[in-house]
CSV table of C-alpha atoms in Angstrom, one decimal:
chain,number,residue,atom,x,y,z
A,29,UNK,CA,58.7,18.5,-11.2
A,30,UNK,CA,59.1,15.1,-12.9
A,31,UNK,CA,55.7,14.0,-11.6
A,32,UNK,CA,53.9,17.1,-12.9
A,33,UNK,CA,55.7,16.5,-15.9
A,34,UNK,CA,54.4,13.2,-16.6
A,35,UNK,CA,51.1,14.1,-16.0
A,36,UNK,CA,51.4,16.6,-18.5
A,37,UNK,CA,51.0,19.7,-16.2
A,38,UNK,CA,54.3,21.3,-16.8
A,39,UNK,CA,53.7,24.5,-17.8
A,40,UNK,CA,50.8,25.5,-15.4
A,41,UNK,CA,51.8,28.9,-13.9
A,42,UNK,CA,51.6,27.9,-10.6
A,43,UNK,CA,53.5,26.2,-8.1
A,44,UNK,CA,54.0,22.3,-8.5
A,45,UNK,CA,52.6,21.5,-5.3
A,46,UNK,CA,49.2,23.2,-5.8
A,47,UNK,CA,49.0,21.5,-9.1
A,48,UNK,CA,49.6,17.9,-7.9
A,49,UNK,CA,47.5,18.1,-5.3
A,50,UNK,CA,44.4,16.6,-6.8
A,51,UNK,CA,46.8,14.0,-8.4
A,52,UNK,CA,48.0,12.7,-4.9
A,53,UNK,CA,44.8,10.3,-4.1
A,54,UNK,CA,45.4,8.6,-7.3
A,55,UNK,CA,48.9,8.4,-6.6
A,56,UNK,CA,48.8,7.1,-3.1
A,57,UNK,CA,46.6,4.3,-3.7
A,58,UNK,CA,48.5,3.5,-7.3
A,59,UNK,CA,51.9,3.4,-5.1
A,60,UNK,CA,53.5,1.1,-3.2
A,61,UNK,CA,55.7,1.0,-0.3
A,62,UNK,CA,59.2,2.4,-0.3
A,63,UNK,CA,60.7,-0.7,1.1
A,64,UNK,CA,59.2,-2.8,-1.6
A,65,UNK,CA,61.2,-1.1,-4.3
A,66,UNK,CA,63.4,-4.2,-5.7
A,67,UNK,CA,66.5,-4.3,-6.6
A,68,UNK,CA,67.0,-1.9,-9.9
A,69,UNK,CA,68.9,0.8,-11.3
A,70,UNK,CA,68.2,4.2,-13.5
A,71,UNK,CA,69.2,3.9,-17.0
A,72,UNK,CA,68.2,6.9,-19.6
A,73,UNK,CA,64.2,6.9,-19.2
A,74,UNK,CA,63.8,3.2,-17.1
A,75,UNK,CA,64.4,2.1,-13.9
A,76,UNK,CA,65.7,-1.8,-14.4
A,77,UNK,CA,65.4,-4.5,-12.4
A,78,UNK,CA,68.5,-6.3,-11.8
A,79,UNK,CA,69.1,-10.1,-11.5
A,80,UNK,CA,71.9,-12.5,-11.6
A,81,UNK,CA,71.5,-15.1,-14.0
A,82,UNK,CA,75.0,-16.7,-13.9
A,83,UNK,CA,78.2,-16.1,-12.4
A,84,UNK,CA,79.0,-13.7,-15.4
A,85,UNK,CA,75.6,-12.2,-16.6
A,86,UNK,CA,72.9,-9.6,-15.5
A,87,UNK,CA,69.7,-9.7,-16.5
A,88,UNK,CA,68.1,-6.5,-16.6
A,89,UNK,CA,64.4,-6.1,-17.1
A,90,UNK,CA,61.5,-3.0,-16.4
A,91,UNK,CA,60.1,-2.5,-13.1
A,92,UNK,CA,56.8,-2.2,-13.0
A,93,UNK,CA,54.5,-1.6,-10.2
A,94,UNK,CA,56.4,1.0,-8.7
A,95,UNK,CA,55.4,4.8,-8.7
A,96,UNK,CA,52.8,5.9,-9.2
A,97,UNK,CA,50.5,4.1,-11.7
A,98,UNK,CA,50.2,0.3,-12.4
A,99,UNK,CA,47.2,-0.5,-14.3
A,100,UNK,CA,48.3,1.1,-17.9
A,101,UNK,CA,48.5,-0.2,-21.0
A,102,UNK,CA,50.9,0.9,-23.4
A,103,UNK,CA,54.3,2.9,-23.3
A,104,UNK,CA,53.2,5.4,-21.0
A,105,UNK,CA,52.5,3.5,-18.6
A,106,UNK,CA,55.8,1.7,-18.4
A,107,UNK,CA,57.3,5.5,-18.1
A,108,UNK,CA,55.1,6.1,-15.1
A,109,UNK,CA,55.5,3.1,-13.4
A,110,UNK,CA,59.0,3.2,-13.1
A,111,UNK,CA,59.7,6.6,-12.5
A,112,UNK,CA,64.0,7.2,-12.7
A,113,UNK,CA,66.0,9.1,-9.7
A,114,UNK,CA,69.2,10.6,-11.1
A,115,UNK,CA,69.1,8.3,-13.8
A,116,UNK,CA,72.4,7.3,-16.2
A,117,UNK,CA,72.5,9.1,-19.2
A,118,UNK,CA,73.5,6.2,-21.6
A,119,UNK,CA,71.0,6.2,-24.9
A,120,UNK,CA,70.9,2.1,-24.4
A,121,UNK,CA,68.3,-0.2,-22.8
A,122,UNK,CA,70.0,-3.4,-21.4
A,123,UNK,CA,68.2,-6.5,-21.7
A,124,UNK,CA,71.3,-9.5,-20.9
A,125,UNK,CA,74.6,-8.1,-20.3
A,126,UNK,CA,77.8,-10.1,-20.3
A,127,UNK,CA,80.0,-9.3,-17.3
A,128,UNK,CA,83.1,-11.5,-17.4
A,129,UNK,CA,84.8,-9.1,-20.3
A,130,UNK,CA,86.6,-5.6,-18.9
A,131,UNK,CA,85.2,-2.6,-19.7
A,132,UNK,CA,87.8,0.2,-21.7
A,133,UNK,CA,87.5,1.9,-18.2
A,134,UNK,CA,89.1,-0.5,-16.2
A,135,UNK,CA,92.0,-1.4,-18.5
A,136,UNK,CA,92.8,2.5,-17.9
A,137,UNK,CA,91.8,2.5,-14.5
A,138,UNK,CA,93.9,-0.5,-13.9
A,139,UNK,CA,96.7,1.3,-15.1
A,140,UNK,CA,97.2,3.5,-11.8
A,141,UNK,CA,95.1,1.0,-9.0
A,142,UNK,CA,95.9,-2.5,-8.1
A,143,UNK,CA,93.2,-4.9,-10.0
A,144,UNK,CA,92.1,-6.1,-5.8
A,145,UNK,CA,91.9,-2.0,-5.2
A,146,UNK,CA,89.9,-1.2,-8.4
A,147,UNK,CA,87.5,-3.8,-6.9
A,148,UNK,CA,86.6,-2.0,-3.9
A,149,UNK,CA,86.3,1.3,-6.4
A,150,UNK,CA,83.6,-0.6,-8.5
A,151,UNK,CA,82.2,-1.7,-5.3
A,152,UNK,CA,81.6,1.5,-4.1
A,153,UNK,CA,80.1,2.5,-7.4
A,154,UNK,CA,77.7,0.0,-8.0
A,155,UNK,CA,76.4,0.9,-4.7
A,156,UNK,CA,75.4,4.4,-5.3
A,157,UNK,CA,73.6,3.2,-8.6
A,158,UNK,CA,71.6,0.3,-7.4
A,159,UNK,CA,68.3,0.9,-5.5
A,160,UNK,CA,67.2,1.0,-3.1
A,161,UNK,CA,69.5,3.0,-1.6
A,162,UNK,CA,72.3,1.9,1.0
A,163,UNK,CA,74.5,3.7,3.4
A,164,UNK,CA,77.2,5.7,0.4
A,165,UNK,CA,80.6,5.6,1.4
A,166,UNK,CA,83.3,8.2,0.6
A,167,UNK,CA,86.4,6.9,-1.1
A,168,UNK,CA,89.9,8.5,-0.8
A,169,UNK,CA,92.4,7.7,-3.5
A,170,UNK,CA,95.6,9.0,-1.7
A,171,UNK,CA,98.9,9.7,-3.2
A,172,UNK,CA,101.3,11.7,-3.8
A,173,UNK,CA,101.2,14.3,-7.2
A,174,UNK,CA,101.5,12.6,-9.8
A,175,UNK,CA,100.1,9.2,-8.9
A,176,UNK,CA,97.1,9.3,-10.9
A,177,UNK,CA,94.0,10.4,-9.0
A,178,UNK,CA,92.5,12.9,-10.9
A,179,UNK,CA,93.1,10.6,-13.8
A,180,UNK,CA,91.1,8.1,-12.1
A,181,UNK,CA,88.6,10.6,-11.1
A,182,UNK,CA,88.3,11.9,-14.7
A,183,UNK,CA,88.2,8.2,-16.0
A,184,UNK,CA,85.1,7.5,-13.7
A,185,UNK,CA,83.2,10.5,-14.2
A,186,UNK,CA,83.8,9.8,-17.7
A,187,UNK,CA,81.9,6.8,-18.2
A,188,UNK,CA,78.9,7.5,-15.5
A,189,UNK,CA,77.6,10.4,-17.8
A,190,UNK,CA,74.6,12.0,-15.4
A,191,UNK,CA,75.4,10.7,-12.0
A,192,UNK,CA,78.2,12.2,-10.9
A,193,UNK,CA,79.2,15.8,-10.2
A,194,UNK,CA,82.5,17.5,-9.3
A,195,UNK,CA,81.9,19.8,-6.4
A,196,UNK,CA,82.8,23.2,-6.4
A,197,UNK,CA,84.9,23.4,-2.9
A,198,UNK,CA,87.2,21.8,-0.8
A,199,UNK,CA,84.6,20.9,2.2
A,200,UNK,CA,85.6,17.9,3.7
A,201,UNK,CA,88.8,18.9,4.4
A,202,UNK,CA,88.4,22.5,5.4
A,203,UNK,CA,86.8,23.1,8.2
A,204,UNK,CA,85.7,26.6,7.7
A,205,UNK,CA,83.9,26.3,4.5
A,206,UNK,CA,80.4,25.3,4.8
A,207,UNK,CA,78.3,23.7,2.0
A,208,UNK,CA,77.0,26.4,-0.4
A,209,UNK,CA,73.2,26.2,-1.3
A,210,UNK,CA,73.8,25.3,-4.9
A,211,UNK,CA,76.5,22.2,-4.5
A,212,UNK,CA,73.9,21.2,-1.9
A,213,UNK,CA,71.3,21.0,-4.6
A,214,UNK,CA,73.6,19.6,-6.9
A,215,UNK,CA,74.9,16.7,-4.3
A,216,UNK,CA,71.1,16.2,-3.7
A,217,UNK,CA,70.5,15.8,-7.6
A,218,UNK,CA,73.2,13.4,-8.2
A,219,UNK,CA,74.3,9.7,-6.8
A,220,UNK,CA,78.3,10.6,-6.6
A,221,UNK,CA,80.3,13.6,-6.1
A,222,UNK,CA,83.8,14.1,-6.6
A,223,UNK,CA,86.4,16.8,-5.5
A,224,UNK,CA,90.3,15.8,-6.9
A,225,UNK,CA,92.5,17.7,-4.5
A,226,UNK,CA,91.4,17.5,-0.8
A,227,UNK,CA,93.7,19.2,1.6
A,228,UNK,CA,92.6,18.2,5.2
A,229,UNK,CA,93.8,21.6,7.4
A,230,UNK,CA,95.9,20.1,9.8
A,231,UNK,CA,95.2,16.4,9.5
A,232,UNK,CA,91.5,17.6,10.5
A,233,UNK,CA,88.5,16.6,9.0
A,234,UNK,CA,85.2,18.1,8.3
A,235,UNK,CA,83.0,15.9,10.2
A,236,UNK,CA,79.6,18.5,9.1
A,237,UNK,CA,80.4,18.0,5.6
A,238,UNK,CA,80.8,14.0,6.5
A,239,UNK,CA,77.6,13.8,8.2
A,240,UNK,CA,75.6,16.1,5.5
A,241,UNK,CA,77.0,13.7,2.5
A,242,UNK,CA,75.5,10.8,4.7
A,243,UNK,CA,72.3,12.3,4.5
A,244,UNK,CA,71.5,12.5,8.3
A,245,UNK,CA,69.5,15.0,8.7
A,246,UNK,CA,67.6,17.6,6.0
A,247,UNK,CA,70.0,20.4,5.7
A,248,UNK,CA,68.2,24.2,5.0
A,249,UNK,CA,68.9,25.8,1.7
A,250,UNK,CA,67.7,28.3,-0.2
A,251,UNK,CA,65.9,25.9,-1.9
A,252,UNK,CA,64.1,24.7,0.3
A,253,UNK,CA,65.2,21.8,3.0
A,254,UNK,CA,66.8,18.9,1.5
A,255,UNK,CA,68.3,15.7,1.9
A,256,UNK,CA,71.8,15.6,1.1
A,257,UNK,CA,73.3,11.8,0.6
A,258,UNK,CA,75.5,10.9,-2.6
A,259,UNK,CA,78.6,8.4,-2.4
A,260,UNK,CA,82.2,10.2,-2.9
A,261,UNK,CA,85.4,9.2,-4.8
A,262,UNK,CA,87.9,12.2,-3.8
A,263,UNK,CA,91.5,12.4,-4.4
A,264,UNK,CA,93.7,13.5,-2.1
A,265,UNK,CA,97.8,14.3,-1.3
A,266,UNK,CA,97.5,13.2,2.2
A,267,UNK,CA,95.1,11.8,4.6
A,268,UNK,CA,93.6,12.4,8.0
A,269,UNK,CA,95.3,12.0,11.2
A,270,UNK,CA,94.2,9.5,13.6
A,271,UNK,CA,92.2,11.3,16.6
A,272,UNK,CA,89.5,10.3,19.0
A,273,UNK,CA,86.5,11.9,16.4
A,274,UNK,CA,88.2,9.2,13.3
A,275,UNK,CA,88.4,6.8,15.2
A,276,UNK,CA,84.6,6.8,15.8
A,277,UNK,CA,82.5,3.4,14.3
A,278,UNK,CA,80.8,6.6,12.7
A,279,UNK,CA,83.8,7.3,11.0
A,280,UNK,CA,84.9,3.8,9.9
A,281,UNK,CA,81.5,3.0,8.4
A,282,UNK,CA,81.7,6.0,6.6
A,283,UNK,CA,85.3,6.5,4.9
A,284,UNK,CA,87.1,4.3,2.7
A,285,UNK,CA,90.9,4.6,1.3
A,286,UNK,CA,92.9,3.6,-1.4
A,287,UNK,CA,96.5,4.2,-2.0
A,288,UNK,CA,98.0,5.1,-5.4
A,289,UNK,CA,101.7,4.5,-6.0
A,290,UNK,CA,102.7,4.1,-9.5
A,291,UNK,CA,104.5,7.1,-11.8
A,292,UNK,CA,101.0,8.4,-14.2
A,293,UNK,CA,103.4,10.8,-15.8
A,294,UNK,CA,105.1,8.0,-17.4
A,295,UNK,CA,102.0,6.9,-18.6
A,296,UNK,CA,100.3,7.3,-22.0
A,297,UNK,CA,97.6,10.0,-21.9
A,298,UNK,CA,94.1,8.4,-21.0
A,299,UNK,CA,90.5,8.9,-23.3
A,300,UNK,CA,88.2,10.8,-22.0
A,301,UNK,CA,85.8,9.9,-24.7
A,302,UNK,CA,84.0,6.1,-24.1
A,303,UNK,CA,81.4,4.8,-26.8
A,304,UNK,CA,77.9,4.2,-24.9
A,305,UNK,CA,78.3,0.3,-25.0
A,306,UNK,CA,81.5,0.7,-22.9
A,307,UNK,CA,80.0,3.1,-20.7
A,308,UNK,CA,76.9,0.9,-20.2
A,309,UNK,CA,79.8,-2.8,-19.4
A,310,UNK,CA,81.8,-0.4,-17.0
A,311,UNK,CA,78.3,0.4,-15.3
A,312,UNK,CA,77.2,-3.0,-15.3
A,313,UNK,CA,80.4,-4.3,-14.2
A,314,UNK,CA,80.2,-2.2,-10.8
A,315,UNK,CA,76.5,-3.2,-10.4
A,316,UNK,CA,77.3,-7.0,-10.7
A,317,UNK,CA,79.8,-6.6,-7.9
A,318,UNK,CA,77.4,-4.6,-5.4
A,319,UNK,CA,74.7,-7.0,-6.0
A,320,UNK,CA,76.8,-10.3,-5.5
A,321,UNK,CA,78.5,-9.3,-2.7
A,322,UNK,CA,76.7,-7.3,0.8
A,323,UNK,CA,79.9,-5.8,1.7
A,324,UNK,CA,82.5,-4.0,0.3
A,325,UNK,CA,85.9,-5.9,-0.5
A,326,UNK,CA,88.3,-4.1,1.4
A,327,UNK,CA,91.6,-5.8,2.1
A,328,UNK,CA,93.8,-5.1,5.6
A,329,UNK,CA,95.8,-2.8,3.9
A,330,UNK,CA,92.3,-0.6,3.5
A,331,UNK,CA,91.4,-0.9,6.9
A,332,UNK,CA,94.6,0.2,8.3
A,333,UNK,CA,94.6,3.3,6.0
A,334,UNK,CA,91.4,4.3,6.8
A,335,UNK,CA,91.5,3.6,10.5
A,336,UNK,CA,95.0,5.6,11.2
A,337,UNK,CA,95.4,7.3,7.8
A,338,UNK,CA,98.5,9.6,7.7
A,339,UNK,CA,100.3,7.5,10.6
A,340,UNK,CA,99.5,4.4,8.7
A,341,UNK,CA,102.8,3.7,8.3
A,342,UNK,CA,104.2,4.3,11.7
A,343,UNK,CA,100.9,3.0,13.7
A,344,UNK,CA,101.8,-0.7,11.6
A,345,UNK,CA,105.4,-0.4,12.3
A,346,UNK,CA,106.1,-0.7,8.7
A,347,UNK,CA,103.5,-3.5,8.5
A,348,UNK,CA,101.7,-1.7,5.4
A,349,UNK,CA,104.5,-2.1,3.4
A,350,UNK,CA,104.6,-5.8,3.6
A,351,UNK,CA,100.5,-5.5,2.5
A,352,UNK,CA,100.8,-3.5,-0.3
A,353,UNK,CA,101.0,-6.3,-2.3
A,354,UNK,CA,98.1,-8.3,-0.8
A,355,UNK,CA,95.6,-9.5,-3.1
């Protein structure tokens, strides 16, 4: 649909495909290999290229030569050539952005996660908005009520306007509900999904709804089939218990966890309303983490939660304790 739009075909009363179709030589030899796209991100109406110039500055600039058309002149064909997926919706263009100053984000979110923690949080962010796309993970903040995870939750979704959507059920712990067509369109349309109260039935997890966030396979909708794969930041009261399916490399490669331990009740209410320039430095904060470091920085204490969740505690002998001060 965003294609036809572009070419300025949007309101032919017929179906997108048959419309396209004598567009799709021009495209195909304008076009260039998936695996070629660089390293770049969605913001408003441009898809960015993103390089580190220093240890605290991104670069941003536009990336041409992508889809579909490259010999343009002009504004348009800067629009067509770098075609956005799921795209932030900040109203700012970066050119050089700054990264060694906290964003208003993280001086709330650092209120209820440990500064090492929020790491692996931004981590996992800047992942699902830099291109091309890598494996997503799905992110557990775990505590008990009152600990702060839908604050967190709220705080994120907060200052990734257009990204990230809250789904509508508890699928990944309950493992009679199956994906509705309409949250599966809606995962499909955005790079993060979020659910704040996960209750896993019986220490069980929903390995389908694992597998269809991972984007596996094509899953049937309504709609039409589609590929389902968005990263996940989830809060939850409790976590998994250990069994032969969690403790699958599947499993570990998948599923991250955070634990959340200080008193948000006692804590001043948080904004849910950040100015564009703060949304944009919390944004580029996460992607200057993804892009400087391959793998996520999880500490033992993350590993050990993830690998035996609930019996954390009692699989370490205590030994979590004496981590959860590890930086």
């Amino acid at each position: 649909m965003q294609l036809a739009m572009l070419m300025g075909v949007d309101n032919v009363p017929v179906s997108y495909d048959a419309a396209m179709a004598p567009y799709l030589p021009l495209i195909q030899t304008k076009s260039v290999r998936a695996d070629s796209i660089p390293t770049s991100v969605c913001i408003s109406t441009c898809r960015l290229t993103v390089t580190p110039t220093s240890p605290d500055t991104l670069t941003f600039a536009p990336a041409l030569d992508l889809i579909p058309i490259s010999d343009m002149d002009g504004v348009g064909g800067v629009i067509v050539s770098t075609l956005c997926i799921c795209p932030l919706h900040i109203p700012l263009i970066p050119r050089v952005m700054r990264t060694d100053l906290k964003s208003a984000a993280e001086h709330d979110l650092l209120r209820t996660i440990p500064e090492h923690d929020l790491d692996l949080v931004m981590w996992v962010i800047g992942n699902a908005l830099v291109d091309p796309v890598s494996r997503p993970r799905l992110l557990f903040l775990y505590g008990s009520g009152g600990q702060g995870k839908s604050r967190a939750i709220r705080t994120i979704i907060s200052n990734l306007p257009g990204v990230a959507y809250a789904m509508s059920h508890n699928y990944l712990g309950d493992l009679k509900r199956a994906f509705s067509d309409d949250d599966k369109l809606n995962v499909a349309l955005h790079r993060i999904v979020t659910y704040g109260d996960v209750e896993f039935t019986d220490g069980h997890v929903n390995q389908e709804a694992i597998k269809l966030l991972g984007g596996e396979d094509l899953s049937s909708t309504k709609y039409g089939a589609i590929e389902v794969s968005a990263t996940g930041i989830f809060g939850s009261n409790t976590l998994w218990w250990p069994r032969k399916d969690t403790l699958q490399r599947w499993f570990a490669r998948r599923m991250l966890a955070i634990e959340l331990t200080v008193d948000a009740l006692q804590l001043p209410p948080s904004s849910n309303s950040f100015s564009a320039h703060n949304q944009l430095l919390f944004a580029s904060r996460c992607i200057s983490l993804r892009v400087r470091l391959k793998h996520p920085p999880v500490t033992t204490r993350n590993v050990l939660l993830t690998i035996f969740g609930a019996a954390a505690y009692r699989a370490t002998r205590g030994l979590i304790f004496v981590l959860r001060n590890e930086t």
